Amino acid sequence: MLSGRTDASTTAGTDTRTSEPQIELVGVRKVFADRGNGRGAEVVAVHGADLTVFDGELFAILGPSGSGKTTVLRMIAGFDEPTAGTIRLGGTDVVGVPARLRDVNTVFQDYALFPHMTVAENVEYGLKVKGVSRSERRTRTAEVLELVRLADFGPRRPTQLSGGQRQRVALARALVGRPRVLLLDEPLGALDLKLREQMQVELKAIQREIGITFVIVTHDQDEALTLCDRLAVFNDGRIEQVGAAREVYEHPANRFVADFVGTSNVFDGDDARALIGRSGSFSVRPENIAVLPADDVGAAGMRTVEATVAEVIYSGATTRVAAITAPGVTLTATVLSASATWARDLDHGTRITLAWPENAVHDLST
Ligand code: ADP
Ligand code: MG
């Protein structure tokens, strides 16, 4: 299993080489008694995870539904305890420490706001419970509403807000207590795509401004790549890869990551031998494959293969071309619609050449 430190030197954004570990998971395992079948079977939700998130990082946990993301977050927050292993926050072992005593706050997807309270009352509620003075509550609530760009919304009721605004109130509510770490479980899941993309940018700006550690759980690979400094890719309770967004995208550690993070052409066995003359398991990103006219030999250093177009899928900015290569392996290429005017005439059955640079081929077996 990979540890979070392996690629710290390649991290973009936060410089993890100079910051301290903020969250450390060492051999964390979580087994649930299965509620469903009544036969006492167990569900291993997390199989011994090792992970380090550094202070000030915007870290994403990415994986399909049921891969153990929420369970990991709940154990960091203290809502669940690991079956085995250690969790440290700011260097201190927190296993057994109640959630309210951990310097962590959580934003869930179904961020229920109190409907009978105003926005400001919702935000300051946690401070009130802690006995923070009225004037201090006022100041801090105003500050945090300003941060999430809702300065004038304090007197409103949650029902008078849009989905995106309610989401920002939930964020303000979680930040007002000034935690060291903010955990966000699919926080944008309820928003439509446009708003989601806008909130991704805003979340990132807010995290940069306050500089605390954010761990954001998502099943959306675009969201993870857009938002994070580094990410961990989860699959079936295991961490498949940890790295900077670019690192994970450009150098997927295995077939699962290549498939799940972006789309990729993955081939192995006879297909690999036929296509590139090598044994093993390989991936090539569609955007690294050029679509050329049939008689084009490609630039020097490019590997080329003859192919026949199977399908052309226009999707606005890009066009996806699926083609069956002479060795019989189907490859998908993505071309920018604007830059490939001749590609407009491509159709099922058109003879083409596919070309890619040697270094676009990633060996998944190493
Ligand atoms: P994710 O957030 O990635 O969708 P979860 O962490 O919620 O995944 O769940 C991981 C696995 O653990 C799933 O198989 C899920 O059914 C199981 N699981 C989660 N919580 C419980 C629980 N309280 N009792 C039994 N099984 C659970
Ligand atoms: Mg979940």
mmCIF file of C-alpha atoms and ligand atoms in Angstrom:
data_model
loop_
_atom_site.group_PDB
_atom_site.id
_atom_site.type_symbol
_atom_site.label_atom_id
_atom_site.label_comp_id
_atom_site.label_asym_id
_atom_site.label_seq_id
_atom_site.Cartn_x
_atom_site.Cartn_y
_atom_site.Cartn_z
ATOM 1 C CA MET A 1 0.000 0.000 0.000
ATOM 2 C CA LEU A 2 1.224 3.465 -0.801
ATOM 3 C CA SER A 3 1.819 6.090 1.811
ATOM 4 C CA GLY A 4 0.992 9.739 1.408
ATOM 5 C CA ARG A 5 4.588 10.811 1.512
ATOM 6 C CA THR A 6 5.858 8.917 -1.525
ATOM 7 C CA ASP A 7 5.447 11.753 -3.954
ATOM 8 C CA ALA A 8 5.441 14.794 -1.701
ATOM 9 C CA SER A 9 8.159 16.378 -3.825
ATOM 10 C CA THR A 10 5.914 16.477 -6.892
ATOM 11 C CA THR A 11 3.031 18.170 -5.149
ATOM 12 C CA ALA A 12 1.648 21.247 -6.786
ATOM 13 C CA GLY A 13 0.200 24.034 -4.649
ATOM 14 C CA THR A 14 0.850 23.417 -0.969
ATOM 15 C CA ASP A 15 4.456 22.542 -0.358
ATOM 16 C CA THR A 16 4.094 19.418 1.698
ATOM 17 C CA ARG A 17 7.861 19.126 2.122
ATOM 18 C CA THR A 18 7.825 21.986 4.573
ATOM 19 C CA SER A 19 4.491 21.390 6.279
ATOM 20 C CA GLU A 20 3.761 18.969 9.100
ATOM 21 C CA PRO A 21 1.500 15.945 8.858
ATOM 22 C CA GLN A 22 -1.965 16.993 10.016
ATOM 23 C CA ILE A 23 -3.863 13.708 9.575
ATOM 24 C CA GLU A 24 -2.138 10.331 9.743
ATOM 25 C CA LEU A 25 -3.772 6.967 9.228
ATOM 26 C CA VAL A 26 -1.593 3.976 10.013
ATOM 27 C CA GLY A 27 -2.941 0.515 9.209
ATOM 28 C CA VAL A 28 -6.520 1.715 9.670
ATOM 29 C CA ARG A 29 -9.043 -1.061 9.249
ATOM 30 C CA LYS A 30 -12.813 -0.950 9.705
ATOM 31 C CA VAL A 31 -15.040 -3.970 9.859
ATOM 32 C CA PHE A 32 -18.815 -3.653 10.180
ATOM 33 C CA ALA A 33 -21.124 -6.420 11.272
ATOM 34 C CA ASP A 34 -23.429 -6.799 8.275
ATOM 35 C CA ARG A 35 -26.881 -5.540 9.180
ATOM 36 C CA GLY A 36 -28.514 -7.070 6.135
ATOM 37 C CA ASN A 37 -28.254 -10.836 5.873
ATOM 38 C CA GLY A 38 -28.682 -11.850 9.497
ATOM 39 C CA ARG A 39 -25.992 -14.523 9.167
ATOM 40 C CA GLY A 40 -23.439 -12.478 11.016
ATOM 41 C CA ALA A 41 -21.250 -11.897 7.957
ATOM 42 C CA GLU A 42 -18.851 -8.966 8.146
ATOM 43 C CA VAL A 43 -18.209 -6.095 5.780
ATOM 44 C CA VAL A 44 -14.614 -4.934 5.581
ATOM 45 C CA ALA A 45 -15.158 -1.264 4.695
ATOM 46 C CA VAL A 46 -11.480 -0.277 4.986
ATOM 47 C CA HIS A 47 -8.623 -2.782 4.664
ATOM 48 C CA GLY A 48 -5.686 -1.268 6.508
ATOM 49 C CA ALA A 49 -5.194 2.209 5.050
ATOM 50 C CA ASP A 50 -1.969 4.206 5.373
ATOM 51 C CA LEU A 51 -2.374 7.865 4.524
ATOM 52 C CA THR A 52 -0.794 11.187 5.454
ATOM 53 C CA VAL A 53 -2.465 14.537 4.797
ATOM 54 C CA PHE A 54 -0.243 17.554 5.417
ATOM 55 C CA ASP A 55 -1.141 20.782 7.156
ATOM 56 C CA GLY A 56 -2.831 23.243 4.804
ATOM 57 C CA GLU A 57 -3.456 20.750 2.028
ATOM 58 C CA LEU A 58 -6.615 20.515 -0.013
ATOM 59 C CA PHE A 59 -6.769 16.765 -0.183
ATOM 60 C CA ALA A 60 -9.365 14.707 -2.064
ATOM 61 C CA ILE A 61 -10.531 11.178 -1.376
ATOM 62 C CA LEU A 62 -11.818 9.861 -4.694
ATOM 63 C CA GLY A 63 -13.514 6.554 -5.304
ATOM 64 C CA PRO A 64 -16.704 4.892 -6.491
ATOM 65 C CA SER A 65 -19.717 4.459 -4.245
ATOM 66 C CA GLY A 66 -19.108 1.927 -1.473
ATOM 67 C CA SER A 67 -15.312 2.183 -1.628
ATOM 68 C CA GLY A 68 -14.958 3.287 2.012
ATOM 69 C CA LYS A 69 -14.618 7.080 1.621
ATOM 70 C CA THR A 70 -17.285 8.093 4.132
ATOM 71 C CA THR A 71 -16.090 5.476 6.602
ATOM 72 C CA VAL A 72 -12.574 6.951 6.513
ATOM 73 C CA LEU A 73 -13.941 10.452 7.015
ATOM 74 C CA ARG A 74 -16.144 9.344 9.920
ATOM 75 C CA MET A 75 -13.160 7.742 11.622
ATOM 76 C CA ILE A 76 -11.091 10.929 11.232
ATOM 77 C CA ALA A 77 -13.989 12.962 12.654
ATOM 78 C CA GLY A 78 -14.529 10.506 15.513
ATOM 79 C CA PHE A 79 -18.077 9.370 14.593
ATOM 80 C CA ASP A 80 -16.692 5.855 14.123
ATOM 81 C CA GLU A 81 -13.662 4.173 15.645
ATOM 82 C CA PRO A 82 -11.287 1.964 13.632
ATOM 83 C CA THR A 83 -11.360 -1.791 14.254
ATOM 84 C CA ALA A 84 -7.558 -1.708 14.074
ATOM 85 C CA GLY A 85 -4.833 0.836 13.419
ATOM 86 C CA THR A 86 -4.019 4.352 14.538
ATOM 87 C CA ILE A 87 -5.277 7.810 13.620
ATOM 88 C CA ARG A 88 -3.248 10.878 14.579
ATOM 89 C CA LEU A 89 -4.364 14.486 14.292
ATOM 90 C CA GLY A 90 -1.631 17.079 14.558
ATOM 91 C CA GLY A 91 0.679 14.320 15.795
ATOM 92 C CA THR A 92 -1.620 13.169 18.627
ATOM 93 C CA ASP A 93 -3.257 9.744 18.697
ATOM 94 C CA VAL A 94 -7.011 10.406 18.712
ATOM 95 C CA VAL A 95 -8.385 6.871 18.762
ATOM 96 C CA GLY A 96 -10.994 6.867 21.514
ATOM 97 C CA VAL A 97 -11.176 10.676 21.682
ATOM 98 C CA PRO A 98 -14.819 11.818 21.242
ATOM 99 C CA ALA A 99 -15.706 13.734 18.069
ATOM 100 C CA ARG A 100 -16.440 16.984 19.900
ATOM 101 C CA LEU A 101 -12.930 17.043 21.394
ATOM 102 C CA ARG A 102 -11.202 16.678 18.005
ATOM 103 C CA ASP A 103 -10.095 19.830 16.237
ATOM 104 C CA VAL A 104 -12.108 18.810 13.189
ATOM 105 C CA ASN A 105 -15.426 19.779 11.684
ATOM 106 C CA THR A 106 -17.473 18.093 8.997
ATOM 107 C CA VAL A 107 -19.771 19.241 6.181
ATOM 108 C CA PHE A 108 -22.055 16.481 4.983
ATOM 109 C CA GLN A 109 -23.874 16.263 1.671
ATOM 110 C CA ASP A 110 -27.268 16.616 3.338
ATOM 111 C CA TYR A 111 -26.186 19.717 5.267
ATOM 112 C CA ALA A 112 -29.440 20.143 7.178
ATOM 113 C CA LEU A 113 -29.817 23.761 8.274
ATOM 114 C CA PHE A 114 -32.282 24.639 11.032
ATOM 115 C CA PRO A 115 -35.283 25.964 9.044
ATOM 116 C CA HIS A 116 -36.708 28.052 11.909
ATOM 117 C CA MET A 117 -33.437 29.946 12.424
ATOM 118 C CA THR A 118 -31.945 32.718 10.326
ATOM 119 C CA VAL A 119 -28.724 32.217 8.407
ATOM 120 C CA ALA A 120 -26.769 34.050 11.123
ATOM 121 C CA GLU A 121 -28.393 31.985 13.892
ATOM 122 C CA ASN A 122 -27.576 28.792 12.035
ATOM 123 C CA VAL A 123 -23.952 29.827 11.699
ATOM 124 C CA GLU A 124 -23.447 30.943 15.299
ATOM 125 C CA TYR A 125 -25.347 28.038 16.856
ATOM 126 C CA GLY A 126 -22.218 25.964 17.534
ATOM 127 C CA LEU A 127 -20.500 28.914 19.227
ATOM 128 C CA LYS A 128 -23.563 29.503 21.398
ATOM 129 C CA VAL A 129 -23.528 25.869 22.539
ATOM 130 C CA LYS A 130 -19.872 26.298 23.463
ATOM 131 C CA GLY A 131 -20.708 29.394 25.530
ATOM 132 C CA VAL A 132 -18.896 31.924 23.341
ATOM 133 C CA SER A 133 -19.979 35.491 24.237
ATOM 134 C CA ARG A 134 -22.604 37.271 22.188
ATOM 135 C CA SER A 135 -20.279 39.967 20.849
ATOM 136 C CA GLU A 136 -17.622 37.455 19.847
ATOM 137 C CA ARG A 137 -20.325 35.343 18.153
ATOM 138 C CA ARG A 138 -21.486 38.389 16.198
ATOM 139 C CA THR A 139 -17.982 39.238 14.995
ATOM 140 C CA ARG A 140 -17.063 35.717 14.017
ATOM 141 C CA THR A 141 -20.367 35.064 12.255
ATOM 142 C CA ALA A 142 -19.996 38.285 10.245
ATOM 143 C CA GLU A 143 -16.419 37.330 9.319
ATOM 144 C CA VAL A 144 -17.293 33.871 8.147
ATOM 145 C CA LEU A 145 -20.388 35.008 6.204
ATOM 146 C CA GLU A 146 -18.159 37.508 4.463
ATOM 147 C CA LEU A 147 -15.711 34.704 3.655
ATOM 148 C CA VAL A 148 -18.418 32.646 1.921
ATOM 149 C CA ARG A 149 -19.764 35.786 0.187
ATOM 150 C CA LEU A 150 -23.040 35.900 2.111
ATOM 151 C CA ALA A 151 -22.338 39.053 4.108
ATOM 152 C CA ASP A 152 -25.853 40.450 3.560
ATOM 153 C CA PHE A 153 -27.722 37.192 4.081
ATOM 154 C CA GLY A 154 -27.537 36.906 7.888
ATOM 155 C CA PRO A 155 -31.220 37.817 8.550
ATOM 156 C CA ARG A 156 -32.634 35.484 5.886
ATOM 157 C CA ARG A 157 -34.158 32.060 6.448
ATOM 158 C CA PRO A 158 -32.663 28.972 4.747
ATOM 159 C CA THR A 159 -35.858 28.584 2.681
ATOM 160 C CA GLN A 160 -35.141 31.972 1.084
ATOM 161 C CA LEU A 161 -31.804 30.765 -0.308
ATOM 162 C CA SER A 162 -30.737 28.893 -3.436
ATOM 163 C CA GLY A 163 -29.080 25.487 -3.166
ATOM 164 C CA GLY A 164 -25.639 26.977 -3.645
ATOM 165 C CA GLN A 165 -26.262 29.618 -0.984
ATOM 166 C CA ARG A 166 -27.464 27.006 1.498
ATOM 167 C CA GLN A 167 -24.331 25.048 0.795
ATOM 168 C CA ARG A 168 -22.247 28.121 1.637
ATOM 169 C CA VAL A 169 -24.157 28.574 4.910
ATOM 170 C CA ALA A 170 -23.274 24.974 5.798
ATOM 171 C CA LEU A 171 -19.647 25.783 5.049
ATOM 172 C CA ALA A 172 -19.769 28.947 7.178
ATOM 173 C CA ARG A 173 -21.325 26.979 10.021
ATOM 174 C CA ALA A 174 -18.501 24.433 9.881
ATOM 175 C CA LEU A 175 -15.773 27.091 9.700
ATOM 176 C CA VAL A 176 -16.989 29.468 12.383
ATOM 177 C CA GLY A 177 -15.509 27.279 15.138
ATOM 178 C CA ARG A 178 -12.088 27.623 13.454
ATOM 179 C CA PRO A 179 -11.196 23.926 13.221
ATOM 180 C CA ARG A 180 -7.678 22.828 12.164
ATOM 181 C CA VAL A 181 -9.248 20.413 9.715
ATOM 182 C CA LEU A 182 -12.437 20.570 7.672
ATOM 183 C CA LEU A 183 -13.858 17.323 6.307
ATOM 184 C CA LEU A 184 -16.340 17.587 3.435
ATOM 185 C CA ASP A 185 -18.335 14.527 2.377
ATOM 186 C CA GLU A 186 -19.637 14.977 -1.190
ATOM 187 C CA PRO A 187 -20.454 18.592 -0.297
ATOM 188 C CA LEU A 188 -21.486 19.575 -3.820
ATOM 189 C CA GLY A 189 -23.429 16.422 -4.600
ATOM 190 C CA ALA A 190 -26.827 18.090 -4.449
ATOM 191 C CA LEU A 191 -25.938 20.926 -6.848
ATOM 192 C CA ASP A 192 -26.377 20.983 -10.600
ATOM 193 C CA LEU A 193 -23.271 20.863 -12.784
ATOM 194 C CA LYS A 194 -22.909 24.583 -13.458
ATOM 195 C CA LEU A 195 -23.227 25.538 -9.807
ATOM 196 C CA ARG A 196 -21.031 22.635 -8.819
ATOM 197 C CA GLU A 197 -18.194 23.904 -11.028
ATOM 198 C CA GLN A 198 -18.586 27.398 -9.639
ATOM 199 C CA MET A 199 -18.549 26.123 -6.053
ATOM 200 C CA GLN A 200 -15.420 24.055 -6.762
ATOM 201 C CA VAL A 201 -13.575 27.248 -7.624
ATOM 202 C CA GLU A 202 -15.006 29.021 -4.574
ATOM 203 C CA LEU A 203 -14.161 26.192 -2.199
ATOM 204 C CA LYS A 204 -10.604 26.259 -3.412
ATOM 205 C CA ALA A 205 -10.376 30.034 -2.969
ATOM 206 C CA ILE A 206 -11.811 29.806 0.557
ATOM 207 C CA GLN A 207 -9.375 27.056 1.491
ATOM 208 C CA ARG A 208 -6.458 29.133 0.186
ATOM 209 C CA GLU A 209 -7.659 32.147 2.129
ATOM 210 C CA ILE A 210 -7.972 30.458 5.516
ATOM 211 C CA GLY A 211 -5.177 27.940 4.944
ATOM 212 C CA ILE A 212 -6.573 25.092 7.047
ATOM 213 C CA THR A 213 -6.526 21.463 5.921
ATOM 214 C CA PHE A 214 -9.517 20.401 3.795
ATOM 215 C CA VAL A 215 -10.281 16.776 3.052
ATOM 216 C CA ILE A 216 -12.999 16.487 0.448
ATOM 217 C CA VAL A 217 -14.677 13.228 -0.445
ATOM 218 C CA THR A 218 -16.032 12.846 -3.947
ATOM 219 C CA HIS A 219 -16.884 10.143 -6.466
ATOM 220 C CA ASP A 220 -16.425 12.680 -9.285
ATOM 221 C CA GLN A 221 -12.959 12.536 -10.795
ATOM 222 C CA ASP A 222 -13.261 15.939 -12.493
ATOM 223 C CA GLU A 223 -14.118 17.478 -9.154
ATOM 224 C CA ALA A 224 -11.182 15.799 -7.420
ATOM 225 C CA LEU A 225 -8.708 16.868 -10.123
ATOM 226 C CA THR A 226 -10.071 20.434 -10.242
ATOM 227 C CA LEU A 227 -10.036 20.970 -6.514
ATOM 228 C CA CYS A 228 -7.200 19.192 -4.890
ATOM 229 C CA ASP A 229 -3.492 19.499 -4.328
ATOM 230 C CA ARG A 230 -3.216 15.757 -3.846
ATOM 231 C CA LEU A 231 -5.665 12.889 -3.818
ATOM 232 C CA ALA A 232 -6.067 9.301 -2.729
ATOM 233 C CA VAL A 233 -7.910 6.943 -5.065
ATOM 234 C CA PHE A 234 -10.026 4.414 -3.157
ATOM 235 C CA ASN A 235 -11.353 1.145 -4.498
ATOM 236 C CA ASP A 236 -13.189 -1.452 -2.465
ATOM 237 C CA GLY A 237 -11.751 -0.313 0.862
ATOM 238 C CA ARG A 238 -8.179 -0.025 -0.389
ATOM 239 C CA ILE A 239 -6.050 2.933 -1.425
ATOM 240 C CA GLU A 240 -4.940 2.357 -5.015
ATOM 241 C CA GLN A 241 -2.790 5.463 -5.412
ATOM 242 C CA VAL A 242 -1.870 8.678 -3.597
ATOM 243 C CA GLY A 243 -0.365 11.622 -5.435
ATOM 244 C CA ALA A 244 -0.684 15.085 -6.895
ATOM 245 C CA ALA A 245 -3.622 15.423 -9.292
ATOM 246 C CA ARG A 246 -1.349 15.645 -12.333
ATOM 247 C CA GLU A 247 0.764 12.727 -11.145
ATOM 248 C CA VAL A 248 -2.237 10.440 -10.690
ATOM 249 C CA TYR A 249 -3.766 11.482 -14.009
ATOM 250 C CA GLU A 250 -0.591 11.220 -16.058
ATOM 251 C CA HIS A 251 0.912 8.228 -14.284
ATOM 252 C CA PRO A 252 -1.920 6.013 -13.070
ATOM 253 C CA ALA A 253 -0.517 3.281 -10.846
ATOM 254 C CA ASN A 254 -2.730 0.526 -12.185
ATOM 255 C CA ARG A 255 -5.644 -0.367 -14.382
ATOM 256 C CA PHE A 256 -8.270 0.707 -11.874
ATOM 257 C CA VAL A 257 -6.815 4.210 -11.539
ATOM 258 C CA ALA A 258 -6.302 4.554 -15.293
ATOM 259 C CA ASP A 259 -9.957 3.688 -15.856
ATOM 260 C CA PHE A 260 -11.478 5.580 -12.954
ATOM 261 C CA VAL A 261 -9.495 8.819 -13.152
ATOM 262 C CA GLY A 262 -10.342 10.140 -16.580
ATOM 263 C CA THR A 263 -10.840 7.761 -19.441
ATOM 264 C CA SER A 264 -8.032 5.730 -20.825
ATOM 265 C CA ASN A 265 -7.260 3.162 -23.457
ATOM 266 C CA VAL A 266 -6.059 0.150 -21.500
ATOM 267 C CA PHE A 267 -4.642 -2.919 -23.263
ATOM 268 C CA ASP A 268 -2.645 -5.977 -22.270
ATOM 269 C CA GLY A 269 -1.794 -9.530 -23.328
ATOM 270 C CA ASP A 270 -2.060 -10.247 -27.063
ATOM 271 C CA ASP A 271 -3.516 -6.791 -27.657
ATOM 272 C CA ALA A 272 -0.405 -5.133 -26.207
ATOM 273 C CA ARG A 273 1.911 -7.329 -28.240
ATOM 274 C CA ALA A 274 -0.038 -6.629 -31.419
ATOM 275 C CA LEU A 275 -0.346 -2.899 -30.845
ATOM 276 C CA ILE A 276 3.003 -1.875 -29.385
ATOM 277 C CA GLY A 277 5.059 -5.059 -29.574
ATOM 278 C CA ARG A 278 5.458 -5.385 -25.820
ATOM 279 C CA SER A 279 4.101 -7.684 -23.137
ATOM 280 C CA GLY A 280 2.388 -6.205 -20.126
ATOM 281 C CA SER A 281 -0.471 -3.904 -19.277
ATOM 282 C CA PHE A 282 -0.512 -0.381 -20.709
ATOM 283 C CA SER A 283 -2.629 2.741 -20.903
ATOM 284 C CA VAL A 284 -2.797 5.707 -23.278
ATOM 285 C CA ARG A 285 -4.999 8.750 -22.684
ATOM 286 C CA PRO A 286 -7.385 9.525 -25.593
ATOM 287 C CA GLU A 287 -6.129 13.125 -25.782
ATOM 288 C CA ASN A 288 -2.618 11.838 -26.480
ATOM 289 C CA ILE A 289 -3.715 10.023 -29.614
ATOM 290 C CA ALA A 290 -3.788 12.086 -32.815
ATOM 291 C CA VAL A 291 -6.198 11.334 -35.626
ATOM 292 C CA LEU A 292 -4.479 11.680 -39.017
ATOM 293 C CA PRO A 293 -5.510 11.032 -42.624
ATOM 294 C CA ALA A 294 -5.009 7.417 -43.750
ATOM 295 C CA ASP A 295 -1.859 8.073 -45.759
ATOM 296 C CA ASP A 296 -0.184 10.225 -43.093
ATOM 297 C CA VAL A 297 2.938 8.662 -41.589
ATOM 298 C CA GLY A 298 2.967 10.938 -38.533
ATOM 299 C CA ALA A 299 5.845 12.952 -37.119
ATOM 300 C CA ALA A 300 9.208 11.416 -36.253
ATOM 301 C CA GLY A 301 9.159 9.510 -32.970
ATOM 302 C CA MET A 302 5.431 8.861 -33.164
ATOM 303 C CA ARG A 303 4.052 5.362 -33.162
ATOM 304 C CA THR A 304 1.379 5.023 -35.807
ATOM 305 C CA VAL A 305 -1.235 2.430 -36.582
ATOM 306 C CA GLU A 306 -3.791 2.136 -39.352
ATOM 307 C CA ALA A 307 -7.377 2.164 -38.205
ATOM 308 C CA THR A 308 -10.991 2.335 -39.322
ATOM 309 C CA VAL A 309 -13.411 4.712 -37.652
ATOM 310 C CA ALA A 310 -16.147 2.945 -35.696
ATOM 311 C CA GLU A 311 -17.828 5.923 -34.074
ATOM 312 C CA VAL A 312 -17.528 9.718 -33.968
ATOM 313 C CA ILE A 313 -19.045 11.431 -30.945
ATOM 314 C CA TYR A 314 -19.221 15.208 -31.076
ATOM 315 C CA SER A 315 -19.495 16.770 -27.609
ATOM 316 C CA GLY A 316 -18.947 20.479 -28.098
ATOM 317 C CA ALA A 317 -15.349 21.422 -27.347
ATOM 318 C CA THR A 318 -14.055 17.936 -28.063
ATOM 319 C CA THR A 319 -14.837 15.128 -30.456
ATOM 320 C CA ARG A 320 -14.267 11.511 -29.524
ATOM 321 C CA VAL A 321 -13.226 9.117 -32.239
ATOM 322 C CA ALA A 322 -13.384 5.373 -31.587
ATOM 323 C CA ALA A 323 -11.487 3.366 -34.174
ATOM 324 C CA ILE A 324 -10.621 -0.272 -34.767
ATOM 325 C CA THR A 325 -6.897 -0.570 -35.392
ATOM 326 C CA ALA A 326 -5.370 -2.974 -37.909
ATOM 327 C CA PRO A 327 -4.290 -5.357 -35.087
ATOM 328 C CA GLY A 328 -7.953 -5.442 -33.985
ATOM 329 C CA VAL A 329 -7.688 -3.379 -30.810
ATOM 330 C CA THR A 330 -10.219 -0.554 -30.484
ATOM 331 C CA LEU A 331 -8.704 2.778 -29.406
ATOM 332 C CA THR A 332 -10.411 6.037 -28.552
ATOM 333 C CA ALA A 333 -8.882 9.394 -29.441
ATOM 334 C CA THR A 334 -10.135 12.774 -28.277
ATOM 335 C CA VAL A 335 -9.514 15.742 -30.541
ATOM 336 C CA LEU A 336 -10.345 19.392 -30.043
ATOM 337 C CA SER A 337 -13.322 20.019 -32.288
ATOM 338 C CA ALA A 338 -11.991 23.433 -33.356
ATOM 339 C CA SER A 339 -8.558 22.169 -34.364
ATOM 340 C CA ALA A 340 -9.653 19.178 -36.390
ATOM 341 C CA THR A 341 -11.697 20.598 -39.252
ATOM 342 C CA TRP A 342 -10.931 17.657 -41.526
ATOM 343 C CA ALA A 343 -12.149 15.357 -38.753
ATOM 344 C CA ARG A 344 -15.665 16.702 -39.355
ATOM 345 C CA ASP A 345 -15.860 14.477 -42.377
ATOM 346 C CA LEU A 346 -14.958 11.378 -40.401
ATOM 347 C CA ASP A 347 -17.640 8.760 -40.382
ATOM 348 C CA HIS A 348 -18.098 5.115 -39.631
ATOM 349 C CA GLY A 349 -15.761 3.231 -41.968
ATOM 350 C CA THR A 350 -13.344 6.102 -42.756
ATOM 351 C CA ARG A 351 -9.734 4.890 -42.981
ATOM 352 C CA ILE A 352 -7.406 6.874 -40.709
ATOM 353 C CA THR A 353 -4.035 6.711 -39.002
ATOM 354 C CA LEU A 354 -3.768 6.974 -35.230
ATOM 355 C CA ALA A 355 -0.501 8.341 -33.842
ATOM 356 C CA TRP A 356 0.907 8.850 -30.379
ATOM 357 C CA PRO A 357 4.286 9.691 -28.873
ATOM 358 C CA GLU A 358 6.094 6.758 -27.226
ATOM 359 C CA ASN A 359 6.086 8.499 -23.868
ATOM 360 C CA ALA A 360 2.277 8.676 -23.845
ATOM 361 C CA VAL A 361 2.198 4.931 -23.217
ATOM 362 C CA HIS A 362 2.132 4.153 -19.487
ATOM 363 C CA ASP A 363 3.246 0.779 -18.291
ATOM 364 C CA LEU A 364 0.692 -0.169 -15.623
ATOM 365 C CA SER A 365 2.660 -3.183 -14.490
ATOM 366 C CA THR A 366 5.581 -1.262 -13.000
HETATM 367 P P1 ADP B 1 -18.504 5.411 0.228
HETATM 368 O O1 ADP B 1 -18.606 6.603 1.114
HETATM 369 O O2 ADP B 1 -17.208 5.313 -0.529
HETATM 370 O O3 ADP B 1 -19.673 5.274 -0.706
HETATM 371 P P2 ADP B 1 -18.874 3.889 2.679
HETATM 372 O O4 ADP B 1 -17.675 4.229 3.500
HETATM 373 O O5 ADP B 1 -20.135 4.554 3.029
HETATM 374 O O6 ADP B 1 -18.520 4.078 1.142
HETATM 375 O O7 ADP B 1 -19.119 2.327 2.768
HETATM 376 C C1 ADP B 1 -18.096 1.356 2.568
HETATM 377 C C2 ADP B 1 -18.669 -0.039 2.797
HETATM 378 O O8 ADP B 1 -19.023 -0.217 4.168
HETATM 379 C C3 ADP B 1 -19.935 -0.322 2.006
HETATM 380 O O9 ADP B 1 -19.909 -1.679 1.630
HETATM 381 C C4 ADP B 1 -21.032 -0.069 3.013
HETATM 382 O O10 ADP B 1 -22.174 -0.817 2.716
HETATM 383 C C5 ADP B 1 -20.393 -0.535 4.302
HETATM 384 N N1 ADP B 1 -20.900 0.199 5.485
HETATM 385 C C6 ADP B 1 -20.778 1.523 5.741
HETATM 386 N N2 ADP B 1 -21.325 1.849 6.928
HETATM 387 C C7 ADP B 1 -21.813 0.693 7.448
HETATM 388 C C8 ADP B 1 -22.493 0.351 8.672
HETATM 389 N N3 ADP B 1 -22.781 1.271 9.588
HETATM 390 N N4 ADP B 1 -22.836 -0.955 8.854
HETATM 391 C C9 ADP B 1 -22.560 -1.892 7.929
HETATM 392 N N5 ADP B 1 -21.916 -1.651 6.769
HETATM 393 C C10 ADP B 1 -21.546 -0.374 6.526
HETATM 394 MG MG MG B 2 -20.053 8.116 1.085
#
